[in-house]
Coordinates of C-alpha atoms in Angstrom, one line a residue:
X1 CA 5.9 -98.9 -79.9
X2 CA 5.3 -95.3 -79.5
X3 CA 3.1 -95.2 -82.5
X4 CA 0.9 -97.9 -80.7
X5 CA 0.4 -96.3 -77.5
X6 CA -0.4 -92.8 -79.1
X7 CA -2.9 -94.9 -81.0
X8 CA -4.4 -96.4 -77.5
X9 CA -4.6 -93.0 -76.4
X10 CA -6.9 -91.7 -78.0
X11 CA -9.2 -94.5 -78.7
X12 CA -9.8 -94.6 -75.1
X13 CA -10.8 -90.8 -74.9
X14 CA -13.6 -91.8 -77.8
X15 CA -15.2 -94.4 -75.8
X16 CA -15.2 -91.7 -72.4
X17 CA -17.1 -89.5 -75.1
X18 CA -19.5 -91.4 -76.2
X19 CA -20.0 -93.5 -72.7
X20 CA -20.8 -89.5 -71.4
X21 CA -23.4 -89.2 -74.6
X22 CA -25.2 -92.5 -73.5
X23 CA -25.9 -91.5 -69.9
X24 CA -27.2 -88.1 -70.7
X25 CA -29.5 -90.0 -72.9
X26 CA -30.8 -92.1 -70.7
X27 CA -31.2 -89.5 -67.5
X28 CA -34.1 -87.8 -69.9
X29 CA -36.0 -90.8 -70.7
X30 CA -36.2 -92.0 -67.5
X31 CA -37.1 -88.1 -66.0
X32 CA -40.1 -87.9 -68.9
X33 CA -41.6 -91.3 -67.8
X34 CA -41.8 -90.6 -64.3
X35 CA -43.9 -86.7 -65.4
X36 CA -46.4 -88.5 -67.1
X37 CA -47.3 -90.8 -64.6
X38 CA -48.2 -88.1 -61.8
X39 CA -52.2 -88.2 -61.2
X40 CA -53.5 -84.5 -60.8
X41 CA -56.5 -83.7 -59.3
X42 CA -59.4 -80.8 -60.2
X43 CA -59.0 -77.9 -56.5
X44 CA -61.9 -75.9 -56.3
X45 CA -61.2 -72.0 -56.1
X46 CA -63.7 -70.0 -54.4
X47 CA -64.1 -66.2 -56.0
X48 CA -65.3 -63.1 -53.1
X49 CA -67.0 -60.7 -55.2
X50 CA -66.1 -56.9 -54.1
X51 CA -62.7 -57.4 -53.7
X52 CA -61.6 -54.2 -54.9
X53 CA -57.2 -55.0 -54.3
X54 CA -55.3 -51.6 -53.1
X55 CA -51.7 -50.4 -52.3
X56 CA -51.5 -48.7 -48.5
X57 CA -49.6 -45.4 -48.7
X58 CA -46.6 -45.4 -47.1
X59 CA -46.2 -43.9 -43.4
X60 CA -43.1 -42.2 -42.2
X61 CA -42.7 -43.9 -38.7
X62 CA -39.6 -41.7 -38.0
X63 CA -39.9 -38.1 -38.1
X64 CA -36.4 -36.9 -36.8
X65 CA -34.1 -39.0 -38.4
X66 CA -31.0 -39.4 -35.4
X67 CA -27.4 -41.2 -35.8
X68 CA -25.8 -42.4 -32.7
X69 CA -22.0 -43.3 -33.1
X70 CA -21.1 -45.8 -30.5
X71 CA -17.2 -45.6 -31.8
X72 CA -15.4 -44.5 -28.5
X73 CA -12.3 -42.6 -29.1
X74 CA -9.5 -44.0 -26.4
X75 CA -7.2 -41.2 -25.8
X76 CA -5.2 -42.4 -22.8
X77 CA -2.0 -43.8 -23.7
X78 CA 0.7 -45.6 -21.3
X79 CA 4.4 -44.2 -21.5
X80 CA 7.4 -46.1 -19.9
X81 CA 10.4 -43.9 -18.8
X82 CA 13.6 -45.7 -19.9
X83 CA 16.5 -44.4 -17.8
X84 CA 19.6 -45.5 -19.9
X85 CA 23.0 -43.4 -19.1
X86 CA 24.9 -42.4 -22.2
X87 CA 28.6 -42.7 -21.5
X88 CA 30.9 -40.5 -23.7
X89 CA 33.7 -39.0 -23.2
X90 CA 33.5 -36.1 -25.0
X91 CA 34.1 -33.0 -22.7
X92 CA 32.4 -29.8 -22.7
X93 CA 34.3 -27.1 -22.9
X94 CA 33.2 -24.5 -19.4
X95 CA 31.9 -20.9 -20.1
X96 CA 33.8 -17.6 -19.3
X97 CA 31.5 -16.2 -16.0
X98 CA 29.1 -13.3 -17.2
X99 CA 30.1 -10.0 -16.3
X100 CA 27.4 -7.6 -15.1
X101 CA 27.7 -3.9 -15.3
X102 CA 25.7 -1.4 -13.6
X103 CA 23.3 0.9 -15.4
X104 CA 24.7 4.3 -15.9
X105 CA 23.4 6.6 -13.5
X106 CA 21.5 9.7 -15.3
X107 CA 23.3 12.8 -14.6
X108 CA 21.5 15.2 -11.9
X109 CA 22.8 18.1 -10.1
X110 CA 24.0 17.4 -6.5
X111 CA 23.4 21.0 -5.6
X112 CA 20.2 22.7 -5.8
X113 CA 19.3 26.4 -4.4
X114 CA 15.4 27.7 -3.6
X115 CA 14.8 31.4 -2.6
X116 CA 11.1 32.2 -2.3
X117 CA 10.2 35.7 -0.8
X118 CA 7.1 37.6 -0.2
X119 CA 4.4 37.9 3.3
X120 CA 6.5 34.0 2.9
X121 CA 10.1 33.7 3.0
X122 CA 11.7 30.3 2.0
X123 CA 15.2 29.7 2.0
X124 CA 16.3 26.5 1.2
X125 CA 19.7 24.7 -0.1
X126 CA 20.5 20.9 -0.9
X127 CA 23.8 19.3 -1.6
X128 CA 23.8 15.6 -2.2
X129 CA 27.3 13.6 -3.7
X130 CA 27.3 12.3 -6.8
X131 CA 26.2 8.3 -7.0
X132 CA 28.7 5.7 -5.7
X133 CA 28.3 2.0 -5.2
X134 CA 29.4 2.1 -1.9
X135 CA 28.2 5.4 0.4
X136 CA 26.4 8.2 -0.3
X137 CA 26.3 11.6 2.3
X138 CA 24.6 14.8 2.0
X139 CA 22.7 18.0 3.5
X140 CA 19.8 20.3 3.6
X141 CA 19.2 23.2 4.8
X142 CA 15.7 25.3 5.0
X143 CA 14.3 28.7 6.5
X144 CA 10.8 29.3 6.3
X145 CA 9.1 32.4 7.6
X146 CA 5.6 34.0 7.9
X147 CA 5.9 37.9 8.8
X148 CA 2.1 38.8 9.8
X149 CA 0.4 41.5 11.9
X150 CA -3.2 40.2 13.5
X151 CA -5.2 43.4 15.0
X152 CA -1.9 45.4 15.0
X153 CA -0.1 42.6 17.3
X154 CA 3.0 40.4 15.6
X155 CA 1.5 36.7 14.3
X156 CA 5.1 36.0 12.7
X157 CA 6.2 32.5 13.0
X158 CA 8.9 30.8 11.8
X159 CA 11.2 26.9 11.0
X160 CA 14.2 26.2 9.9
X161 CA 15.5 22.2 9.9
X162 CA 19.4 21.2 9.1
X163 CA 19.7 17.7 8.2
X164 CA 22.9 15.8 7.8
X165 CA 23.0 12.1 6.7
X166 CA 25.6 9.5 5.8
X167 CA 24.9 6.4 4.1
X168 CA 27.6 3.3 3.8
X169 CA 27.2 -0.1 1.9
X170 CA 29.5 -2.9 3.6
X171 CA 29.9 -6.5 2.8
X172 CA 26.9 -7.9 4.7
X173 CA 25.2 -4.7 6.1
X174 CA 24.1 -1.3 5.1
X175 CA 24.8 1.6 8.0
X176 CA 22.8 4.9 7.9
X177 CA 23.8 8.1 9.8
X178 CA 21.8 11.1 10.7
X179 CA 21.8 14.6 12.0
X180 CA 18.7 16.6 12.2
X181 CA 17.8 19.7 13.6
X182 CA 14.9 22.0 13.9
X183 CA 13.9 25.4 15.3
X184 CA 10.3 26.4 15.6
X185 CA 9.1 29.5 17.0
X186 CA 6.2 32.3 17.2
X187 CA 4.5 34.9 18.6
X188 CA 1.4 34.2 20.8
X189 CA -0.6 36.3 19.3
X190 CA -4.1 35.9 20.9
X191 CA -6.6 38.7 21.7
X192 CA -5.3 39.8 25.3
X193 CA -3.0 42.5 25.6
X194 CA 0.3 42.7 26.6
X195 CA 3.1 45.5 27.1
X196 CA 5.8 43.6 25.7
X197 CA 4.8 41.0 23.1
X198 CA 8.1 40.0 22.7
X199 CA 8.0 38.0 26.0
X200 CA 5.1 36.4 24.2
X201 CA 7.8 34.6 21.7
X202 CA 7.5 30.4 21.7
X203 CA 10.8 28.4 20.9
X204 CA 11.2 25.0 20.8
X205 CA 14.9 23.7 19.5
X206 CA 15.1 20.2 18.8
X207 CA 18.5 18.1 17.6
X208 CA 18.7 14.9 17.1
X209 CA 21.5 11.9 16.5
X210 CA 20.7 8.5 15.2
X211 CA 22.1 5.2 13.9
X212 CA 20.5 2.5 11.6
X213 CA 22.2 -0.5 10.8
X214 CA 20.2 -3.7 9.2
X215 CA 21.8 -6.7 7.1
X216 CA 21.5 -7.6 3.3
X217 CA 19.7 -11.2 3.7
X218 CA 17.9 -12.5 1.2
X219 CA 17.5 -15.6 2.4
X220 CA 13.9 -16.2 4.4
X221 CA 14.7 -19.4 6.8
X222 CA 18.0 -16.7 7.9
X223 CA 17.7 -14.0 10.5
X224 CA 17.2 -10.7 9.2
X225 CA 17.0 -7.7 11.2
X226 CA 17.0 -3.9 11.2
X227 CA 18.1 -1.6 14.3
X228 CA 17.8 2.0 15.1
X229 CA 19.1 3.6 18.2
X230 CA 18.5 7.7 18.6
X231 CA 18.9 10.3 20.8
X232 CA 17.2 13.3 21.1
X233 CA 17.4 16.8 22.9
X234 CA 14.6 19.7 23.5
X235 CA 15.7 23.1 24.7
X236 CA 19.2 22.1 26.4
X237 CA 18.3 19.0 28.0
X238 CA 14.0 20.1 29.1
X239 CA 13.1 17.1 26.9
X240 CA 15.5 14.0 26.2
X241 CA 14.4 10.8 24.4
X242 CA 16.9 8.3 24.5
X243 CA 15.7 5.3 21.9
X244 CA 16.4 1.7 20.8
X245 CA 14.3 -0.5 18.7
X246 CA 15.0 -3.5 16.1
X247 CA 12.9 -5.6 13.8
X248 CA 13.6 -9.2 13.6
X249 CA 12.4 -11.4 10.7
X250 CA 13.1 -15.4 10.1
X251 CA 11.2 -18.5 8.3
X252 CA 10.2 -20.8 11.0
X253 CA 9.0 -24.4 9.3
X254 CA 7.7 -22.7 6.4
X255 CA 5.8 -19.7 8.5
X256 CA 7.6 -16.0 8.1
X257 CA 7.7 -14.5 12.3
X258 CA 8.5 -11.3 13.3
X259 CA 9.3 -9.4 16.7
X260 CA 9.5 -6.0 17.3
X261 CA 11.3 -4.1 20.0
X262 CA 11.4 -0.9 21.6
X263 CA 13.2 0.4 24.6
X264 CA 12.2 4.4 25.2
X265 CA 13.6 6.4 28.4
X266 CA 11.9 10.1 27.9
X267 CA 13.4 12.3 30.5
X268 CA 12.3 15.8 31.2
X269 CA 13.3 19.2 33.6
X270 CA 17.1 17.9 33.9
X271 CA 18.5 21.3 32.7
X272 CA 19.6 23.8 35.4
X273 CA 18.3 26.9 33.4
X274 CA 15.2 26.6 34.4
X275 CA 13.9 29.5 36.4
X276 CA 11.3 27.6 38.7
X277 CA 12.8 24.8 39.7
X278 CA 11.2 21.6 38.8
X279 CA 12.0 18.1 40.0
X280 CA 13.8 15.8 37.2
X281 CA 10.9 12.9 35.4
X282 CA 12.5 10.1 33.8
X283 CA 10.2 7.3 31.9
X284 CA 10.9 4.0 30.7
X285 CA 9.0 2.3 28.4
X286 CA 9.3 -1.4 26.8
X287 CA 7.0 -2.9 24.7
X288 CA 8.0 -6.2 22.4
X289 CA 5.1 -7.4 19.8
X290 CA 5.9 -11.1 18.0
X291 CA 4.1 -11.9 15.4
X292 CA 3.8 -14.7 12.7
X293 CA 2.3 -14.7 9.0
X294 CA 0.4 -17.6 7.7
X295 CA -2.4 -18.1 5.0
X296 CA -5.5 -20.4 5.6
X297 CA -8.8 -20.2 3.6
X298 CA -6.9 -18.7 0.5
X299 CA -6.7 -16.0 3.4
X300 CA -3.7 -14.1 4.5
X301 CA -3.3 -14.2 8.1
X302 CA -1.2 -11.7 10.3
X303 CA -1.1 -13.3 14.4
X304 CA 0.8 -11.5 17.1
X305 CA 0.8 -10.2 20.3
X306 CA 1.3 -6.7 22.0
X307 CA 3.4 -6.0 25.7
X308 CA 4.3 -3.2 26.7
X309 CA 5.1 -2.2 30.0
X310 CA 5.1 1.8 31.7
X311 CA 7.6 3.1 34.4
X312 CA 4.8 5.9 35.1
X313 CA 1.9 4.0 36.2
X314 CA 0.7 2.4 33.4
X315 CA 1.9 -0.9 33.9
X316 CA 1.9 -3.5 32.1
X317 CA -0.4 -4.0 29.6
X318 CA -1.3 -6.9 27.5
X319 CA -3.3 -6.7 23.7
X320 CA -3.5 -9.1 20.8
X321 CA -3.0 -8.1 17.2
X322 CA -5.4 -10.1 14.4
X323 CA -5.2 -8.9 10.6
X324 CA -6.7 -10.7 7.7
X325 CA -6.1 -9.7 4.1
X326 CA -8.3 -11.6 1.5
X327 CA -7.2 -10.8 -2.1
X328 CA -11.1 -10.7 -4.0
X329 CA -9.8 -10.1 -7.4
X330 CA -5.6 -10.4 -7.9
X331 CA -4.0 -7.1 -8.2
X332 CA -7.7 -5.3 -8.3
X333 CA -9.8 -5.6 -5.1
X334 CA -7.9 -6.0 -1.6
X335 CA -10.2 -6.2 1.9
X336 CA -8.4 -6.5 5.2
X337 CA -9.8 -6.7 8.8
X338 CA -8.3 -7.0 12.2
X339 CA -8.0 -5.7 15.7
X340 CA -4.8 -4.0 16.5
X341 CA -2.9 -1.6 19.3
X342 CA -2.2 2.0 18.4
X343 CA 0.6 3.9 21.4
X344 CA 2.5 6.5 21.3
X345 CA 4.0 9.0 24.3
X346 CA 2.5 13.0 23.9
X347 CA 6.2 15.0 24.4
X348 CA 7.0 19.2 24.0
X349 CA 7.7 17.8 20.8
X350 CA 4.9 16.3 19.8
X351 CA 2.9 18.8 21.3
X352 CA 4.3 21.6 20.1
X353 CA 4.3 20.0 16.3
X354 CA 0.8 20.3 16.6
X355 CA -0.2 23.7 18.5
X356 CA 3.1 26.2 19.0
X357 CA 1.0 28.3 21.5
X358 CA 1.3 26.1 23.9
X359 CA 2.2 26.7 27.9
X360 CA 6.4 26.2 28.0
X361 CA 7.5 26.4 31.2
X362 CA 9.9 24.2 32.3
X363 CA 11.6 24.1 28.4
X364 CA 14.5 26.9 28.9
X365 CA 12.2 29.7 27.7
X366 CA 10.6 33.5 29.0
X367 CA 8.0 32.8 32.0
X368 CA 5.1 34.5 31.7
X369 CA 2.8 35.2 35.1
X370 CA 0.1 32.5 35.5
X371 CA 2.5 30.0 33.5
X372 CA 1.7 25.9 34.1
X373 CA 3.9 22.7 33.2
X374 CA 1.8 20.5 30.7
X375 CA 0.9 17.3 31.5
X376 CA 2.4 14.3 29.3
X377 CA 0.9 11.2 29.4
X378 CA 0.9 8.5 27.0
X379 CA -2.2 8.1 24.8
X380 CA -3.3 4.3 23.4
X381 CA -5.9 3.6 20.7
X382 CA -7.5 -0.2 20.6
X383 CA -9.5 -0.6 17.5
X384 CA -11.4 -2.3 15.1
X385 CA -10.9 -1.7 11.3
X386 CA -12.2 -3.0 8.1
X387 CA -10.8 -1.6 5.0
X388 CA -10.7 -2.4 0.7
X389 CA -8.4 -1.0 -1.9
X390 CA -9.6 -1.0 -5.1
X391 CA -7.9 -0.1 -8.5
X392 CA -11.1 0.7 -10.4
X393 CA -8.7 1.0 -13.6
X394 CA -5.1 1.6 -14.9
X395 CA -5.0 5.0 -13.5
X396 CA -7.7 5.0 -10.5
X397 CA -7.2 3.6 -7.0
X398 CA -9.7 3.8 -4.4
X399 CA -9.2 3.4 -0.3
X400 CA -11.2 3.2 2.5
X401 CA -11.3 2.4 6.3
X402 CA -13.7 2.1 8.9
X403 CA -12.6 1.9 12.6
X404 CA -14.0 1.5 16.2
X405 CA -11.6 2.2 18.7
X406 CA -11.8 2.9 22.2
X407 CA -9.1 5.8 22.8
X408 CA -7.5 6.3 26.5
X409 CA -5.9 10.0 26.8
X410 CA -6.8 11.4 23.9
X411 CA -5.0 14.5 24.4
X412 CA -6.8 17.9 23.6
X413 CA -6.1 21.6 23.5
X414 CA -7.4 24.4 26.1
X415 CA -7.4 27.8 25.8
X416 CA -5.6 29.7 29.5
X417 CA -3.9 32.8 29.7
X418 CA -3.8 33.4 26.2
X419 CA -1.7 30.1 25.4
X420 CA -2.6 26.4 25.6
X421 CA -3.4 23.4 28.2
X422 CA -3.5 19.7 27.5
X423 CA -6.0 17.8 29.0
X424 CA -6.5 14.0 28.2
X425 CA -10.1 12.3 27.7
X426 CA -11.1 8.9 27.5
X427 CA -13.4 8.3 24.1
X428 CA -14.7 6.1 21.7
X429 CA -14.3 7.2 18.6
X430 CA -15.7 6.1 14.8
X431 CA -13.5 7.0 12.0
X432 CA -14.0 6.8 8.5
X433 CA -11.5 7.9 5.9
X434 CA -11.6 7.2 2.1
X435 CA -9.0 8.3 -0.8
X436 CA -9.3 8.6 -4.5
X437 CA -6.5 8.9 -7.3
X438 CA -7.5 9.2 -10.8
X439 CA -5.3 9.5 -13.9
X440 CA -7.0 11.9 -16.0
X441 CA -5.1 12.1 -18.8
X442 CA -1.1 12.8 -19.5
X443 CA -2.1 16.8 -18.3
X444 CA -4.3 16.2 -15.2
X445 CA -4.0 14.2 -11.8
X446 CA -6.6 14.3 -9.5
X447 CA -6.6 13.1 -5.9
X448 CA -9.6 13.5 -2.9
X449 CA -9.0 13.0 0.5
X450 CA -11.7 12.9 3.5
X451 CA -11.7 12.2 7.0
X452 CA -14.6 11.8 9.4
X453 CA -15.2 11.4 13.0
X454 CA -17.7 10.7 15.6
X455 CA -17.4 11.6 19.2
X456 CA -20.0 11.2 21.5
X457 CA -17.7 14.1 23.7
X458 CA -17.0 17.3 22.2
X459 CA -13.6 17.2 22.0
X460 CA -12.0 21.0 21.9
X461 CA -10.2 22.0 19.0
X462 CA -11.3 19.3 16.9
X463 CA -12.8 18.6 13.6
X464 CA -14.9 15.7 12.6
X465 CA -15.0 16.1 8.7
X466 CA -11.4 17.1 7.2
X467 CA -11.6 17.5 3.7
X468 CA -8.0 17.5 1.3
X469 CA -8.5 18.0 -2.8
X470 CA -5.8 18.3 -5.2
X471 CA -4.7 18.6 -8.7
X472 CA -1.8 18.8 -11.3
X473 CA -1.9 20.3 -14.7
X474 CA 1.1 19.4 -16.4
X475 CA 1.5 21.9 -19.3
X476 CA 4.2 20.3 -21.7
X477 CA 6.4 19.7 -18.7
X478 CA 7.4 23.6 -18.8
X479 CA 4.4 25.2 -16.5
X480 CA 2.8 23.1 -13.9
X481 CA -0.1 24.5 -12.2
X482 CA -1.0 22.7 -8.5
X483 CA -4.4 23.7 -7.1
X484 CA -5.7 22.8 -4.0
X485 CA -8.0 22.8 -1.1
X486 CA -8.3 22.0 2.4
X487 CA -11.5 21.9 4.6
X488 CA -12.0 22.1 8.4
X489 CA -15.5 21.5 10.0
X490 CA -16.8 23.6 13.0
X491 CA -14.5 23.0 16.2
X492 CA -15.8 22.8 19.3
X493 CA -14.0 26.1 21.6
X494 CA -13.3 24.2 24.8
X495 CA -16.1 26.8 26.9
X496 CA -19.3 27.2 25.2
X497 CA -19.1 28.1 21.9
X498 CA -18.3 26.4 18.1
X499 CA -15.2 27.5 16.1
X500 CA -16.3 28.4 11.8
X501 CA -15.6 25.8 9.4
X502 CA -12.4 26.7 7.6
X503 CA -11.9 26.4 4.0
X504 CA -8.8 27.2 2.3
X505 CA -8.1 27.5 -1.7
X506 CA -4.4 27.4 -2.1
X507 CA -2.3 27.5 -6.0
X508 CA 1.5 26.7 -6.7
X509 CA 3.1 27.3 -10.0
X510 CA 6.1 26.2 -11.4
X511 CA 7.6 27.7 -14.7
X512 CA 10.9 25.6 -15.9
X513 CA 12.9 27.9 -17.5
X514 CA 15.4 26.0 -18.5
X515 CA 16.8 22.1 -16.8
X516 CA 18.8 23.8 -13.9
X517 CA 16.4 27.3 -13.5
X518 CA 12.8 26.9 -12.1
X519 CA 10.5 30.0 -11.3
X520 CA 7.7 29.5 -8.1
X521 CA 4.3 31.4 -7.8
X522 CA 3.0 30.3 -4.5
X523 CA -0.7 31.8 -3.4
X524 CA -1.9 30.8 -0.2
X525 CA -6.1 31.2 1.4
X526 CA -6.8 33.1 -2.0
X527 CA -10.4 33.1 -0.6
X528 CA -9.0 35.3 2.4
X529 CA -10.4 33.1 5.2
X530 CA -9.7 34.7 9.0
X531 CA -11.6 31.9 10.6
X532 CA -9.6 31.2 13.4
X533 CA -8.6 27.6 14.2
X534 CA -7.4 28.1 17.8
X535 CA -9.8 29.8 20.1
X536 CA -9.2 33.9 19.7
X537 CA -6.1 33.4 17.4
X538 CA -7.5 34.5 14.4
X539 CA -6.0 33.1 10.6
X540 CA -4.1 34.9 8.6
X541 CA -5.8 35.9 5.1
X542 CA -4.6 36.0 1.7
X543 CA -0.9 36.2 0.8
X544 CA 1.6 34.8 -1.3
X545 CA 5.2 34.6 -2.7
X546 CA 7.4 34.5 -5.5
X547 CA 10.7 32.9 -6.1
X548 CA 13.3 31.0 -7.9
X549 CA 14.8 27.6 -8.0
X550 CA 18.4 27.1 -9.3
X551 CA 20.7 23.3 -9.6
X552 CA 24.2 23.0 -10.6

């Protein structure tokens, strides 16, 4: 059986053979009967003679080839913040607090000794206690002399100053105590003659006590605040100040305010030395100024007001304060503009600071005939400024400031009876004043200082250009050379005549020895300059001194 169907097998796959022969066969026979039967007929083709065929050159329709990429890069992507807390168990193990230590202090000398003589004689001691965390005291102690003779009559003058202080750090507040006291006298020297100069001598003695107590916050949004409280004494009780003032500071919703406060009760003639009897003055004045800080405009904005009342007279007056600070370039160009009040109270003090030959009666001192009691009034200056800093580089700063103010009793000197009057005028006055600081190099500093003014009074006794230059060559830090010069403009005499400029070319030099020993050259108007600044009180010319320095 399975012979037989092998056998049927393949016989069938011989007929499919030849069965596939057969119909190939007859495909072509019937395809070549149906080509010969197709009936063609003769097309006419026309021929155009002249037809000369030709290839067109090719013509660049594009001659700046350009790709555009339309791909656009998406660079945003979406992030989703899983908040999952870990729990573990593992405990870290806490740090030992950080101990701080204060930086060594560098060792100095706490006592230091100057002696200077020569037409100048400069005594001058300063003891201060070595550095503790929490106080600090100390004293000084100087003499400075100037023995003179002007057309064979005594021009000596002389100052000496004692000052005591005592510094103490608490817990929340830092309390300052101070004892000063000064001594400045002279001979009135001016062209009329006398039989005995010596009544002719000017002292004015001046001690003075005061307190200053403010806390450590460094918080903004808490109060923090800084007092003072003085008193004063002028010749055995011809001048007492008695003075308290405080500065407040807190953070009000974000905004930084401030008020200042000053109580001041000048009294004067309360001592019973004085020959001529003079009724006793006592002053008050109280003047509070709030204020607040803000910033608009990328501008910085200082608002407040000024009141301040007068026992004397004044009143009460009323003035706003309005500063703007606009930083142009960070840390390199500063402008500021404002309005703002400017008081103070003219005193024997003050006045005396400024011009020793001044009239003195009533201050515990020699009468001379003719003698007067000054006036003292209180002088107030409400201006306009506009001013810019500048640090032109790493080593150079410039300043300026322009003002317009409108000055009531601006107090001014006049010569009678061969000693000095003050007199108060009302003035506007223009002020310019500009200062430069270069860097030179690691030997020289250079610094230039001017100041001018425009009156349309001529104000006695006063300057309107005042000119300051300065130097220092550092030589290897062992001589140190300090050149200088000051400048005065014309002054107007106070009767009918114009003071000469003054110009005066002054040199220091120091000459470390060694750390604790320091040698001083010290040459003062080396261009010999008698212009006098005070009507007929000629100045004194050349001279100098020579000392030394010693700290242990």
């Amino acid at each position: 059986m399975e012979i037989l169907r092998k056998n049927l097998v393949i016989m069938t796959l011989y007929i499919l053979k030849m069965s596939n022969k057969f119909i190939l066969f007859f495909l072509a026979a019937f395809c070549s009967y149906s080509l010969l039967s197709q009936d063609l007929k003769t097309t006419e083709i026309k021929v155009v003679e002249g037809f000369v065929p030709e290839i067109p050159e090719a013509t660049r329709l594009n001659q700046k080839a350009s790709f555009q990429d339309t791909v656009i890069a998406i660079t945003e992507q979406e992030y989703i913040l899983v908040e999952e807390k870990l729990n573990s168990n593992y405990k870290i193990k806490p740090l030992n607090p950080a101990k701080v230590k204060n930086e060594k202090p560098s060792s100095f000398n706490p006592f230091e000794f100057y002696l200077i003589g020569g037409n100048l004689v400069r005594l001058k001691t300063i003891y201060n206690s070595t550095r503790e965390v929490n106080s600090a005291y100390g004293a000084s102690m100087s003499y400075n002399s100037k023995l003179f003779k002007v057309n064979s009559r005594k021009a000596n003058s002389s100052f000496s100053k004692l000052h005591l202080y005592f510094k103490k750090n608490i817990s929340k507040h830092i309390i300052t105590t101070n004892l000063d006291f000064e001594k400045n006298s002279g001979y009135t020297y001016g062209n009329e003659k006398f039989i005995d100069e010596n009544n002719f001598k000017t002292r004015f003695s001046y001690s003075k006590l005061s307190f200053k107590i403010y806390n450590k916050v460094l918080e903004s949004k808490k109060l923090k605040y800084n007092t003072t409280f003085f008193i004063s004494d002028l010749n055995e009780f011809s001048e007492n100040r008695i003075h308290l003032s405080t500065l407040m500071n807190k953070e009000i919703k974000n905004l930084p305010f401030s008020v200042d406060f000053q109580l001041d009760n000048y009294m004067n003639y309360n001592s019973k030395q004085n020959i001529v009897s003079l009724e006793a003055q006592s002053i008050q004045i109280i003047s509070i100024s709030p204020s607040v800080s803000l910033q608009k405009f990328d501008i910085d904005f200082d608002v407040g007001i000024g009141v301040d009342y007068e026992s004397d007279g004044g009143g009460l007056d009323v003035f706003p304060s309005f500063i703007a600070k606009k930083e142009l370039v960070k840390d390199i160009l500063l402008i500021a503009a404002g309005i703002q009040d400017n008081k103070y109270r003219n005193t024997f003090k003050s006045l005396s600071d400024e011009n020793l030959y001044i009239h003195n009666q009533g201050t515990n001192q020699i009468i001379i005939a003719n003698d007067t009691v000054l006036d003292l009034k209180s002088t107030e200056a409400k201006e306009f400024f506009v001013s810019m800093k500048n640090v032109l580089s790493k080593d150079e700063v410039f300043f300026g400031k322009l003002s317009l103010a409108k000055i009531e009793n601006q107090q001014v000197f006049e010569l009678n009876n061969n000693r000095f009057l003050v007199s108060y005028l009302d003035v506007a006055q223009l002020h310019i004043e500009s200062e430069y600081e270069r860097k030179i190099n690691n030997i020289v500093d250079f610094s230039f200082a001017a100041d001018y003014y425009y009156w349309k009074e001529k104000l006695p006794h006063k300057s309107n250009l005042v000119i300051g230059i300065a130097s220092s060559i550092d030589l290897r830090n062992k001589i140190i050379l300090n050149p200088s010069l000051n400048y005065f403009s014309k002054r107007y005499d106070g009767v009918d005549q114009f003071l000469s400029p003054i110009m005066h070319i002054n040199l220091h030099v120091d000459y470390k020895y060694s750390k604790g020993l320091t040698a001083y050259l010290q040459l003062k108007n080396i261009n010999n300059s008698t212009n006098p600044f005070w009507k007929d009180y000629q100045s004194i010319g050349f001279h100098g001194a020579f000392g030394i320095s010693y700290s242990f």
